[in-house]
Amino acid sequence: MQNINPEDFRVKAPIDLSKIPTELSMNTSKSDEETALDEIQKKLSLKQDAMYAHNRHAFLICLQGMDTSGKDSLIREVFKEFNPRGVVVHSFKTPNSTELEHDYLWRHYLALPEKGKFAVFNRTHYENVLVTRVHPEYILFENLPGIEKVEDITPQFWENRMEQINNFEKHIAQNGTTILKFYFHMSKEEQRKRLLKRLEQPEDQWKFSTGDLKERELWDDYMKYYEEAINQTSKSYAPWFIIPADDKGIARYIVAKIIWKELQKLTDIKEPELDPKIKAHIDLYKDQLK
């Protein structure tokens, strides 16, 4: 596990998802994976606590992937040692009536992390160039000028939206937020197994939706638009990482290691020093409390 290099998963040039493996060939046990993740969790926790106290930097973690790709469980496992005050998770669903009265990025601006904090977007602003491309009729709910029917949505519309997303991310990156975007690259066969498992295990049946099967039929369309979105929006200030997701344990470790590496780049992070006036009388304050 130590030999995993985070840079191997960063998108630096145009990619073809069909040629990228969904699983790493590693001779590791579940126990090995859990031990490796535990070790990096502890380091992340200490650094995140210092970042929270330092109160200058912020992290935006974006998670995208097909249904059952492991986003929810990754959040639970990777961030469970974090100081709860310093991490907020947002799961973006279908826009509500209030959100539709604003531009599509509005609700994402509202959820951006405060200084010193992590924000995790479980599904992100990229839904606006993924789900809406597979289902362009959804755009009509945005009530945009000049778009009365699906045929009014031109290729230039999508080009503009990609540019808007790039500008959104560049703006927040230039103002102190580190952006890391993860695509959970799962095989269609692995998704079939996970959906079937949900149906076979009574405690997981509540997670199943018939909509999962309908979207599964559109798998090739989703792969096409994921590939286009990643290729057009993986920038130095907001990189995409393609995470092989058929093995959840390894996927969690890779994401944790990438976050750890990016945190280490922030060399100015340090916990605030105690006010000299308080420090000079610290023994007196101790005595008062004893």
PDB file of N, CA and C in Angstrom, residues 45-141:
ATOM      1  N   SER A  45      -5.977  13.521  10.773  1.00  0.00           N
ATOM      2  CA  SER A  45      -6.689  14.121  11.890  1.00  0.00           C
ATOM      3  C   SER A  45      -5.856  15.207  12.565  1.00  0.00           C
ATOM      4  N   LEU A  46      -4.578  14.920  12.800  1.00  0.00           N
ATOM      5  CA  LEU A  46      -3.700  15.890  13.459  1.00  0.00           C
ATOM      6  C   LEU A  46      -3.489  17.125  12.589  1.00  0.00           C
ATOM      7  N   LYS A  47      -3.271  16.903  11.305  1.00  0.00           N
ATOM      8  CA  LYS A  47      -3.040  18.028  10.396  1.00  0.00           C
ATOM      9  C   LYS A  47      -4.313  18.858  10.222  1.00  0.00           C
ATOM     10  N   GLN A  48      -5.448  18.172  10.147  1.00  0.00           N
ATOM     11  CA  GLN A  48      -6.726  18.888   9.991  1.00  0.00           C
ATOM     12  C   GLN A  48      -7.029  19.725  11.224  1.00  0.00           C
ATOM     13  N   ASP A  49      -6.685  19.211  12.388  1.00  0.00           N
ATOM     14  CA  ASP A  49      -6.920  19.959  13.620  1.00  0.00           C
ATOM     15  C   ASP A  49      -6.085  21.239  13.635  1.00  0.00           C
ATOM     16  N   ALA A  50      -4.830  21.119  13.169  1.00  0.00           N
ATOM     17  CA  ALA A  50      -3.958  22.297  13.100  1.00  0.00           C
ATOM     18  C   ALA A  50      -4.477  23.282  12.060  1.00  0.00           C
ATOM     19  N   MET A  51      -4.992  22.766  10.941  1.00  0.00           N
ATOM     20  CA  MET A  51      -5.535  23.648   9.902  1.00  0.00           C
ATOM     21  C   MET A  51      -6.755  24.394  10.414  1.00  0.00           C
ATOM     22  N   TYR A  52      -7.561  23.729  11.203  1.00  0.00           N
ATOM     23  CA  TYR A  52      -8.751  24.363  11.773  1.00  0.00           C
ATOM     24  C   TYR A  52      -8.354  25.521  12.686  1.00  0.00           C
ATOM     25  N   ALA A  53      -7.334  25.301  13.515  1.00  0.00           N
ATOM     26  CA  ALA A  53      -6.879  26.338  14.431  1.00  0.00           C
ATOM     27  C   ALA A  53      -6.178  27.471  13.671  1.00  0.00           C
ATOM     28  N   HIS A  54      -5.446  27.117  12.607  1.00  0.00           N
ATOM     29  CA  HIS A  54      -4.719  28.105  11.798  1.00  0.00           C
ATOM     30  C   HIS A  54      -5.679  29.062  11.096  1.00  0.00           C
ATOM     31  N   ASN A  55      -6.806  28.534  10.634  1.00  0.00           N
ATOM     32  CA  ASN A  55      -7.925  29.336  10.123  1.00  0.00           C
ATOM     33  C   ASN A  55      -7.582  30.213   8.913  1.00  0.00           C
ATOM     34  N   ARG A  56      -6.806  29.647   7.961  1.00  0.00           N
ATOM     35  CA  ARG A  56      -6.506  30.396   6.739  1.00  0.00           C
ATOM     36  C   ARG A  56      -6.850  29.604   5.476  1.00  0.00           C
ATOM     37  N   HIS A  57      -6.639  28.324   5.516  1.00  0.00           N
ATOM     38  CA  HIS A  57      -6.875  27.477   4.348  1.00  0.00           C
ATOM     39  C   HIS A  57      -8.210  26.740   4.470  1.00  0.00           C
ATOM     40  N   ALA A  58      -8.726  26.293   3.322  1.00  0.00           N
ATOM     41  CA  ALA A  58      -9.930  25.462   3.292  1.00  0.00           C
ATOM     42  C   ALA A  58      -9.748  24.389   2.224  1.00  0.00           C
ATOM     43  N   PHE A  59     -10.477  23.297   2.363  1.00  0.00           N
ATOM     44  CA  PHE A  59     -10.425  22.208   1.378  1.00  0.00           C
ATOM     45  C   PHE A  59     -11.835  21.916   0.874  1.00  0.00           C
ATOM     46  N   LEU A  60     -11.950  21.768  -0.430  1.00  0.00           N
ATOM     47  CA  LEU A  60     -13.199  21.312  -1.047  1.00  0.00           C
ATOM     48  C   LEU A  60     -12.931  19.964  -1.689  1.00  0.00           C
ATOM     49  N   ILE A  61     -13.571  18.931  -1.168  1.00  0.00           N
ATOM     50  CA  ILE A  61     -13.420  17.573  -1.670  1.00  0.00           C
ATOM     51  C   ILE A  61     -14.669  17.221  -2.474  1.00  0.00           C
ATOM     52  N   CYS A  62     -14.501  16.971  -3.761  1.00  0.00           N
ATOM     53  CA  CYS A  62     -15.626  16.677  -4.654  1.00  0.00           C
ATOM     54  C   CYS A  62     -15.624  15.194  -5.014  1.00  0.00           C
ATOM     55  N   LEU A  63     -16.734  14.524  -4.760  1.00  0.00           N
ATOM     56  CA  LEU A  63     -16.863  13.091  -5.023  1.00  0.00           C
ATOM     57  C   LEU A  63     -17.930  12.856  -6.095  1.00  0.00           C
ATOM     58  N   GLN A  64     -17.529  12.216  -7.176  1.00  0.00           N
ATOM     59  CA  GLN A  64     -18.462  11.866  -8.255  1.00  0.00           C
ATOM     60  C   GLN A  64     -18.288  10.409  -8.640  1.00  0.00           C
ATOM     61  N   GLY A  65     -19.378   9.797  -9.053  1.00  0.00           N
ATOM     62  CA  GLY A  65     -19.320   8.414  -9.496  1.00  0.00           C
ATOM     63  C   GLY A  65     -20.720   7.882  -9.691  1.00  0.00           C
ATOM     64  N   MET A  66     -20.817   6.770 -10.362  1.00  0.00           N
ATOM     65  CA  MET A  66     -22.108   6.147 -10.588  1.00  0.00           C
ATOM     66  C   MET A  66     -22.668   5.603  -9.277  1.00  0.00           C
ATOM     67  N   ASP A  67     -23.954   5.303  -9.255  1.00  0.00           N
ATOM     68  CA  ASP A  67     -24.586   4.730  -8.067  1.00  0.00           C
ATOM     69  C   ASP A  67     -23.835   3.490  -7.614  1.00  0.00           C
ATOM     70  N   THR A  68     -23.646   3.355  -6.316  1.00  0.00           N
ATOM     71  CA  THR A  68     -22.962   2.256  -5.627  1.00  0.00           C
ATOM     72  C   THR A  68     -21.441   2.316  -5.759  1.00  0.00           C
ATOM     73  N   SER A  69     -20.878   3.406  -6.256  1.00  0.00           N
ATOM     74  CA  SER A  69     -19.427   3.448  -6.461  1.00  0.00           C
ATOM     75  C   SER A  69     -18.642   3.627  -5.164  1.00  0.00           C
ATOM     76  N   GLY A  70     -19.326   3.839  -4.038  1.00  0.00           N
ATOM     77  CA  GLY A  70     -18.641   3.842  -2.749  1.00  0.00           C
ATOM     78  C   GLY A  70     -18.407   5.208  -2.141  1.00  0.00           C
ATOM     79  N   LYS A  71     -19.106   6.220  -2.611  1.00  0.00           N
ATOM     80  CA  LYS A  71     -18.885   7.589  -2.108  1.00  0.00           C
ATOM     81  C   LYS A  71     -19.296   7.714  -0.640  1.00  0.00           C
ATOM     82  N   ASP A  72     -20.483   7.226  -0.297  1.00  0.00           N
ATOM     83  CA  ASP A  72     -20.997   7.377   1.068  1.00  0.00           C
ATOM     84  C   ASP A  72     -20.090   6.675   2.091  1.00  0.00           C
ATOM     85  N   SER A  73     -19.728   5.442   1.802  1.00  0.00           N
ATOM     86  CA  SER A  73     -18.908   4.697   2.757  1.00  0.00           C
ATOM     87  C   SER A  73     -17.503   5.287   2.849  1.00  0.00           C
ATOM     88  N   LEU A  74     -17.001   5.862   1.753  1.00  0.00           N
ATOM     89  CA  LEU A  74     -15.695   6.503   1.798  1.00  0.00           C
ATOM     90  C   LEU A  74     -15.717   7.695   2.749  1.00  0.00           C
ATOM     91  N   ILE A  75     -16.774   8.492   2.683  1.00  0.00           N
ATOM     92  CA  ILE A  75     -16.890   9.637   3.590  1.00  0.00           C
ATOM     93  C   ILE A  75     -16.860   9.160   5.039  1.00  0.00           C
ATOM     94  N   ARG A  76     -17.602   8.104   5.312  1.00  0.00           N
ATOM     95  CA  ARG A  76     -17.658   7.566   6.675  1.00  0.00           C
ATOM     96  C   ARG A  76     -16.283   7.107   7.151  1.00  0.00           C
ATOM     97  N   GLU A  77     -15.542   6.422   6.299  1.00  0.00           N
ATOM     98  CA  GLU A  77     -14.290   5.811   6.714  1.00  0.00           C
ATOM     99  C   GLU A  77     -13.103   6.778   6.678  1.00  0.00           C
ATOM    100  N   VAL A  78     -13.001   7.601   5.665  1.00  0.00           N
ATOM    101  CA  VAL A  78     -11.836   8.476   5.520  1.00  0.00           C
ATOM    102  C   VAL A  78     -11.874   9.636   6.503  1.00  0.00           C
ATOM    103  N   PHE A  79     -13.065  10.164   6.782  1.00  0.00           N
ATOM    104  CA  PHE A  79     -13.169  11.380   7.593  1.00  0.00           C
ATOM    105  C   PHE A  79     -13.598  11.126   9.037  1.00  0.00           C
ATOM    106  N   LYS A  80     -13.677   9.882   9.452  1.00  0.00           N
ATOM    107  CA  LYS A  80     -14.241   9.598  10.770  1.00  0.00           C
ATOM    108  C   LYS A  80     -13.353  10.052  11.926  1.00  0.00           C
ATOM    109  N   GLU A  81     -12.057  10.267  11.682  1.00  0.00           N
ATOM    110  CA  GLU A  81     -11.170  10.735  12.746  1.00  0.00           C
ATOM    111  C   GLU A  81     -11.037  12.257  12.767  1.00  0.00           C
ATOM    112  N   PHE A  82     -11.684  12.937  11.815  1.00  0.00           N
ATOM    113  CA  PHE A  82     -11.595  14.394  11.748  1.00  0.00           C
ATOM    114  C   PHE A  82     -12.327  15.039  12.924  1.00  0.00           C
ATOM    115  N   ASN A  83     -11.841  16.204  13.318  1.00  0.00           N
ATOM    116  CA  ASN A  83     -12.562  17.026  14.277  1.00  0.00           C
ATOM    117  C   ASN A  83     -13.895  17.406  13.639  1.00  0.00           C
ATOM    118  N   PRO A  84     -15.036  17.033  14.223  1.00  0.00           N
ATOM    119  CA  PRO A  84     -16.341  17.299  13.607  1.00  0.00           C
ATOM    120  C   PRO A  84     -16.598  18.775  13.324  1.00  0.00           C
ATOM    121  N   ARG A  85     -15.961  19.651  14.104  1.00  0.00           N
ATOM    122  CA  ARG A  85     -16.150  21.086  13.875  1.00  0.00           C
ATOM    123  C   ARG A  85     -15.499  21.547  12.571  1.00  0.00           C
ATOM    124  N   GLY A  86     -14.607  20.729  12.044  1.00  0.00           N
ATOM    125  CA  GLY A  86     -13.832  21.170  10.889  1.00  0.00           C
ATOM    126  C   GLY A  86     -14.178  20.508   9.582  1.00  0.00           C
ATOM    127  N   VAL A  87     -15.263  19.733   9.524  1.00  0.00           N
ATOM    128  CA  VAL A  87     -15.648  19.090   8.269  1.00  0.00           C
ATOM    129  C   VAL A  87     -17.170  19.083   8.142  1.00  0.00           C
ATOM    130  N   VAL A  88     -17.658  19.459   6.964  1.00  0.00           N
ATOM    131  CA  VAL A  88     -19.089  19.491   6.684  1.00  0.00           C
ATOM    132  C   VAL A  88     -19.338  18.744   5.377  1.00  0.00           C
ATOM    133  N   VAL A  89     -20.322  17.847   5.396  1.00  0.00           N
ATOM    134  CA  VAL A  89     -20.663  17.060   4.205  1.00  0.00           C
ATOM    135  C   VAL A  89     -21.961  17.573   3.605  1.00  0.00           C
ATOM    136  N   HIS A  90     -21.947  17.772   2.292  1.00  0.00           N
ATOM    137  CA  HIS A  90     -23.144  18.207   1.577  1.00  0.00           C
ATOM    138  C   HIS A  90     -23.478  17.171   0.503  1.00  0.00           C
ATOM    139  N   SER A  91     -24.685  16.640   0.549  1.00  0.00           N
ATOM    140  CA  SER A  91     -25.162  15.715  -0.482  1.00  0.00           C
ATOM    141  C   SER A  91     -26.188  16.449  -1.331  1.00  0.00           C
ATOM    142  N   PHE A  92     -25.822  16.747  -2.554  1.00  0.00           N
ATOM    143  CA  PHE A  92     -26.692  17.535  -3.419  1.00  0.00           C
ATOM    144  C   PHE A  92     -27.681  16.644  -4.159  1.00  0.00           C
ATOM    145  N   LYS A  93     -28.951  16.907  -3.905  1.00  0.00           N
ATOM    146  CA  LYS A  93     -30.031  16.174  -4.560  1.00  0.00           C
ATOM    147  C   LYS A  93     -30.572  17.009  -5.718  1.00  0.00           C
ATOM    148  N   THR A  94     -31.708  16.591  -6.262  1.00  0.00           N
ATOM    149  CA  THR A  94     -32.381  17.367  -7.299  1.00  0.00           C
ATOM    150  C   THR A  94     -32.670  18.764  -6.765  1.00  0.00           C
ATOM    151  N   PRO A  95     -32.359  19.823  -7.515  1.00  0.00           N
ATOM    152  CA  PRO A  95     -32.597  21.187  -7.020  1.00  0.00           C
ATOM    153  C   PRO A  95     -34.046  21.407  -6.619  1.00  0.00           C
ATOM    154  N   ASN A  96     -34.238  22.074  -5.480  1.00  0.00           N
ATOM    155  CA  ASN A  96     -35.601  22.382  -5.050  1.00  0.00           C
ATOM    156  C   ASN A  96     -36.086  23.681  -5.694  1.00  0.00           C
ATOM    157  N   SER A  97     -37.314  24.083  -5.373  1.00  0.00           N
ATOM    158  CA  SER A  97     -37.912  25.252  -6.031  1.00  0.00           C
ATOM    159  C   SER A  97     -37.141  26.528  -5.753  1.00  0.00           C
ATOM    160  N   THR A  98     -36.620  26.668  -4.532  1.00  0.00           N
ATOM    161  CA  THR A  98     -35.836  27.860  -4.200  1.00  0.00           C
ATOM    162  C   THR A  98     -34.526  27.885  -4.986  1.00  0.00           C
ATOM    163  N   GLU A  99     -33.866  26.750  -5.043  1.00  0.00           N
ATOM    164  CA  GLU A  99     -32.584  26.669  -5.762  1.00  0.00           C
ATOM    165  C   GLU A  99     -32.762  26.934  -7.250  1.00  0.00           C
ATOM    166  N   LEU A 100     -33.880  26.518  -7.804  1.00  0.00           N
ATOM    167  CA  LEU A 100     -34.138  26.732  -9.228  1.00  0.00           C
ATOM    168  C   LEU A 100     -34.431  28.196  -9.557  1.00  0.00           C
ATOM    169  N   GLU A 101     -34.675  29.002  -8.539  1.00  0.00           N
ATOM    170  CA  GLU A 101     -34.867  30.431  -8.765  1.00  0.00           C
ATOM    171  C   GLU A 101     -33.535  31.175  -8.904  1.00  0.00           C
ATOM    172  N   HIS A 102     -32.432  30.454  -8.743  1.00  0.00           N
ATOM    173  CA  HIS A 102     -31.092  31.031  -8.862  1.00  0.00           C
ATOM    174  C   HIS A 102     -30.324  30.283  -9.945  1.00  0.00           C
ATOM    175  N   ASP A 103     -29.130  30.781 -10.288  1.00  0.00           N
ATOM    176  CA  ASP A 103     -28.310  30.049 -11.247  1.00  0.00           C
ATOM    177  C   ASP A 103     -27.842  28.736 -10.628  1.00  0.00           C
ATOM    178  N   TYR A 104     -27.413  27.802 -11.455  1.00  0.00           N
ATOM    179  CA  TYR A 104     -27.153  26.438 -10.999  1.00  0.00           C
ATOM    180  C   TYR A 104     -25.986  26.317 -10.019  1.00  0.00           C
ATOM    181  N   LEU A 105     -25.099  27.330  -9.975  1.00  0.00           N
ATOM    182  CA  LEU A 105     -23.971  27.271  -9.049  1.00  0.00           C
ATOM    183  C   LEU A 105     -24.283  27.891  -7.686  1.00  0.00           C
ATOM    184  N   TRP A 106     -25.403  28.568  -7.589  1.00  0.00           N
ATOM    185  CA  TRP A 106     -25.732  29.311  -6.370  1.00  0.00           C
ATOM    186  C   TRP A 106     -25.683  28.443  -5.123  1.00  0.00           C
ATOM    187  N   ARG A 107     -26.334  27.291  -5.165  1.00  0.00           N
ATOM    188  CA  ARG A 107     -26.399  26.456  -3.959  1.00  0.00           C
ATOM    189  C   ARG A 107     -25.031  25.885  -3.589  1.00  0.00           C
ATOM    190  N   HIS A 108     -24.153  25.790  -4.587  1.00  0.00           N
ATOM    191  CA  HIS A 108     -22.807  25.285  -4.312  1.00  0.00           C
ATOM    192  C   HIS A 108     -21.937  26.364  -3.675  1.00  0.00           C
ATOM    193  N   TYR A 109     -22.128  27.609  -4.099  1.00  0.00           N
ATOM    194  CA  TYR A 109     -21.443  28.715  -3.432  1.00  0.00           C
ATOM    195  C   TYR A 109     -21.799  28.746  -1.949  1.00  0.00           C
ATOM    196  N   LEU A 110     -23.071  28.546  -1.637  1.00  0.00           N
ATOM    197  CA  LEU A 110     -23.527  28.601  -0.248  1.00  0.00           C
ATOM    198  C   LEU A 110     -22.886  27.515   0.615  1.00  0.00           C
ATOM    199  N   ALA A 111     -22.476  26.429  -0.011  1.00  0.00           N
ATOM    200  CA  ALA A 111     -21.942  25.284   0.734  1.00  0.00           C
ATOM    201  C   ALA A 111     -20.417  25.246   0.770  1.00  0.00           C
ATOM    202  N   LEU A 112     -19.758  26.248   0.215  1.00  0.00           N
ATOM    203  CA  LEU A 112     -18.298  26.255   0.210  1.00  0.00           C
ATOM    204  C   LEU A 112     -17.758  26.292   1.639  1.00  0.00           C
ATOM    205  N   PRO A 113     -16.582  25.698   1.853  1.00  0.00           N
ATOM    206  CA  PRO A 113     -16.044  25.616   3.222  1.00  0.00           C
ATOM    207  C   PRO A 113     -15.561  26.952   3.760  1.00  0.00           C
ATOM    208  N   GLU A 114     -15.769  27.153   5.049  1.00  0.00           N
ATOM    209  CA  GLU A 114     -15.202  28.306   5.729  1.00  0.00           C
ATOM    210  C   GLU A 114     -13.695  28.092   5.889  1.00  0.00           C
ATOM    211  N   LYS A 115     -12.978  29.158   6.184  1.00  0.00           N
ATOM    212  CA  LYS A 115     -11.540  29.041   6.433  1.00  0.00           C
ATOM    213  C   LYS A 115     -11.302  28.068   7.586  1.00  0.00           C
ATOM    214  N   GLY A 116     -10.325  27.196   7.383  1.00  0.00           N
ATOM    215  CA  GLY A 116      -9.995  26.213   8.404  1.00  0.00           C
ATOM    216  C   GLY A 116     -10.779  24.922   8.308  1.00  0.00           C
ATOM    217  N   LYS A 117     -11.723  24.848   7.363  1.00  0.00           N
ATOM    218  CA  LYS A 117     -12.604  23.683   7.306  1.00  0.00           C
ATOM    219  C   LYS A 117     -12.495  22.904   5.997  1.00  0.00           C
ATOM    220  N   PHE A 118     -12.971  21.674   6.063  1.00  0.00           N
ATOM    221  CA  PHE A 118     -13.165  20.812   4.896  1.00  0.00           C
ATOM    222  C   PHE A 118     -14.652  20.806   4.557  1.00  0.00           C
ATOM    223  N   ALA A 119     -14.974  20.920   3.286  1.00  0.00           N
ATOM    224  CA  ALA A 119     -16.331  20.645   2.810  1.00  0.00           C
ATOM    225  C   ALA A 119     -16.236  19.467   1.851  1.00  0.00           C
ATOM    226  N   VAL A 120     -17.106  18.501   2.039  1.00  0.00           N
ATOM    227  CA  VAL A 120     -17.160  17.337   1.156  1.00  0.00           C
ATOM    228  C   VAL A 120     -18.460  17.414   0.370  1.00  0.00           C
ATOM    229  N   PHE A 121     -18.351  17.513  -0.940  1.00  0.00           N
ATOM    230  CA  PHE A 121     -19.514  17.504  -1.817  1.00  0.00           C
ATOM    231  C   PHE A 121     -19.737  16.074  -2.308  1.00  0.00           C
ATOM    232  N   ASN A 122     -20.785  15.436  -1.823  1.00  0.00           N
ATOM    233  CA  ASN A 122     -21.144  14.086  -2.255  1.00  0.00           C
ATOM    234  C   ASN A 122     -22.139  14.231  -3.405  1.00  0.00           C
ATOM    235  N   ARG A 123     -21.650  14.102  -4.614  1.00  0.00           N
ATOM    236  CA  ARG A 123     -22.246  14.611  -5.838  1.00  0.00           C
ATOM    237  C   ARG A 123     -22.085  16.128  -5.789  1.00  0.00           C
ATOM    238  N   THR A 124     -21.845  16.718  -6.910  1.00  0.00           N
ATOM    239  CA  THR A 124     -21.321  18.076  -6.907  1.00  0.00           C
ATOM    240  C   THR A 124     -21.966  18.938  -7.982  1.00  0.00           C
ATOM    241  N   HIS A 125     -21.351  20.097  -8.203  1.00  0.00           N
ATOM    242  CA  HIS A 125     -21.786  20.976  -9.287  1.00  0.00           C
ATOM    243  C   HIS A 125     -21.626  20.317 -10.653  1.00  0.00           C
ATOM    244  N   TYR A 126     -20.900  19.211 -10.713  1.00  0.00           N
ATOM    245  CA  TYR A 126     -20.738  18.499 -11.995  1.00  0.00           C
ATOM    246  C   TYR A 126     -21.996  17.746 -12.419  1.00  0.00           C
ATOM    247  N   GLU A 127     -22.924  17.569 -11.496  1.00  0.00           N
ATOM    248  CA  GLU A 127     -24.204  16.990 -11.902  1.00  0.00           C
ATOM    249  C   GLU A 127     -24.860  17.838 -12.991  1.00  0.00           C
ATOM    250  N   ASN A 128     -24.505  19.134 -13.015  1.00  0.00           N
ATOM    251  CA  ASN A 128     -25.090  20.064 -13.983  1.00  0.00           C
ATOM    252  C   ASN A 128     -24.513  19.932 -15.390  1.00  0.00           C
ATOM    253  N   VAL A 129     -23.479  19.097 -15.537  1.00  0.00           N
ATOM    254  CA  VAL A 129     -22.979  18.786 -16.886  1.00  0.00           C
ATOM    255  C   VAL A 129     -22.873  17.276 -17.079  1.00  0.00           C
ATOM    256  N   LEU A 130     -23.527  16.521 -16.193  1.00  0.00           N
ATOM    257  CA  LEU A 130     -23.554  15.060 -16.306  1.00  0.00           C
ATOM    258  C   LEU A 130     -24.999  14.574 -16.434  1.00  0.00           C
ATOM    259  N   VAL A 131     -25.739  14.646 -15.337  1.00  0.00           N
ATOM    260  CA  VAL A 131     -27.137  14.209 -15.374  1.00  0.00           C
ATOM    261  C   VAL A 131     -27.929  15.025 -16.384  1.00  0.00           C
ATOM    262  N   THR A 132     -27.649  16.331 -16.435  1.00  0.00           N
ATOM    263  CA  THR A 132     -28.406  17.192 -17.355  1.00  0.00           C
ATOM    264  C   THR A 132     -28.046  16.950 -18.816  1.00  0.00           C
ATOM    265  N   ARG A 133     -26.896  16.361 -19.074  1.00  0.00           N
ATOM    266  CA  ARG A 133     -26.554  16.020 -20.460  1.00  0.00           C
ATOM    267  C   ARG A 133     -27.221  14.709 -20.865  1.00  0.00           C
ATOM    268  N   VAL A 134     -27.287  13.793 -19.914  1.00  0.00           N
ATOM    269  CA  VAL A 134     -27.985  12.535 -20.195  1.00  0.00           C
ATOM    270  C   VAL A 134     -29.492  12.784 -20.283  1.00  0.00           C
ATOM    271  N   HIS A 135     -29.963  13.717 -19.442  1.00  0.00           N
ATOM    272  CA  HIS A 135     -31.382  14.086 -19.422  1.00  0.00           C
ATOM    273  C   HIS A 135     -31.514  15.593 -19.663  1.00  0.00           C
ATOM    274  N   PRO A 136     -31.296  16.060 -20.867  1.00  0.00           N
ATOM    275  CA  PRO A 136     -31.300  17.506 -21.129  1.00  0.00           C
ATOM    276  C   PRO A 136     -32.630  18.190 -20.807  1.00  0.00           C
ATOM    277  N   GLU A 137     -33.705  17.421 -20.717  1.00  0.00           N
ATOM    278  CA  GLU A 137     -35.002  18.017 -20.370  1.00  0.00           C
ATOM    279  C   GLU A 137     -34.976  18.656 -18.984  1.00  0.00           C
ATOM    280  N   TYR A 138     -34.040  18.227 -18.127  1.00  0.00           N
ATOM    281  CA  TYR A 138     -33.936  18.813 -16.793  1.00  0.00           C
ATOM    282  C   TYR A 138     -33.551  20.296 -16.852  1.00  0.00           C
ATOM    283  N   ILE A 139     -32.841  20.681 -17.887  1.00  0.00           N
ATOM    284  CA  ILE A 139     -32.413  22.073 -18.039  1.00  0.00           C
ATOM    285  C   ILE A 139     -33.631  23.005 -18.133  1.00  0.00           C
ATOM    286  N   LEU A 140     -34.725  22.499 -18.658  1.00  0.00           N
ATOM    287  CA  LEU A 140     -35.909  23.338 -18.832  1.00  0.00           C
ATOM    288  C   LEU A 140     -36.449  23.840 -17.497  1.00  0.00           C
ATOM    289  N   PHE A 141     -36.201  23.090 -16.412  1.00  0.00           N
ATOM    290  CA  PHE A 141     -36.658  23.521 -15.088  1.00  0.00           C
ATOM    291  C   PHE A 141     -35.914  24.759 -14.597  1.00  0.00           C
TER     292      PHE A 141
END
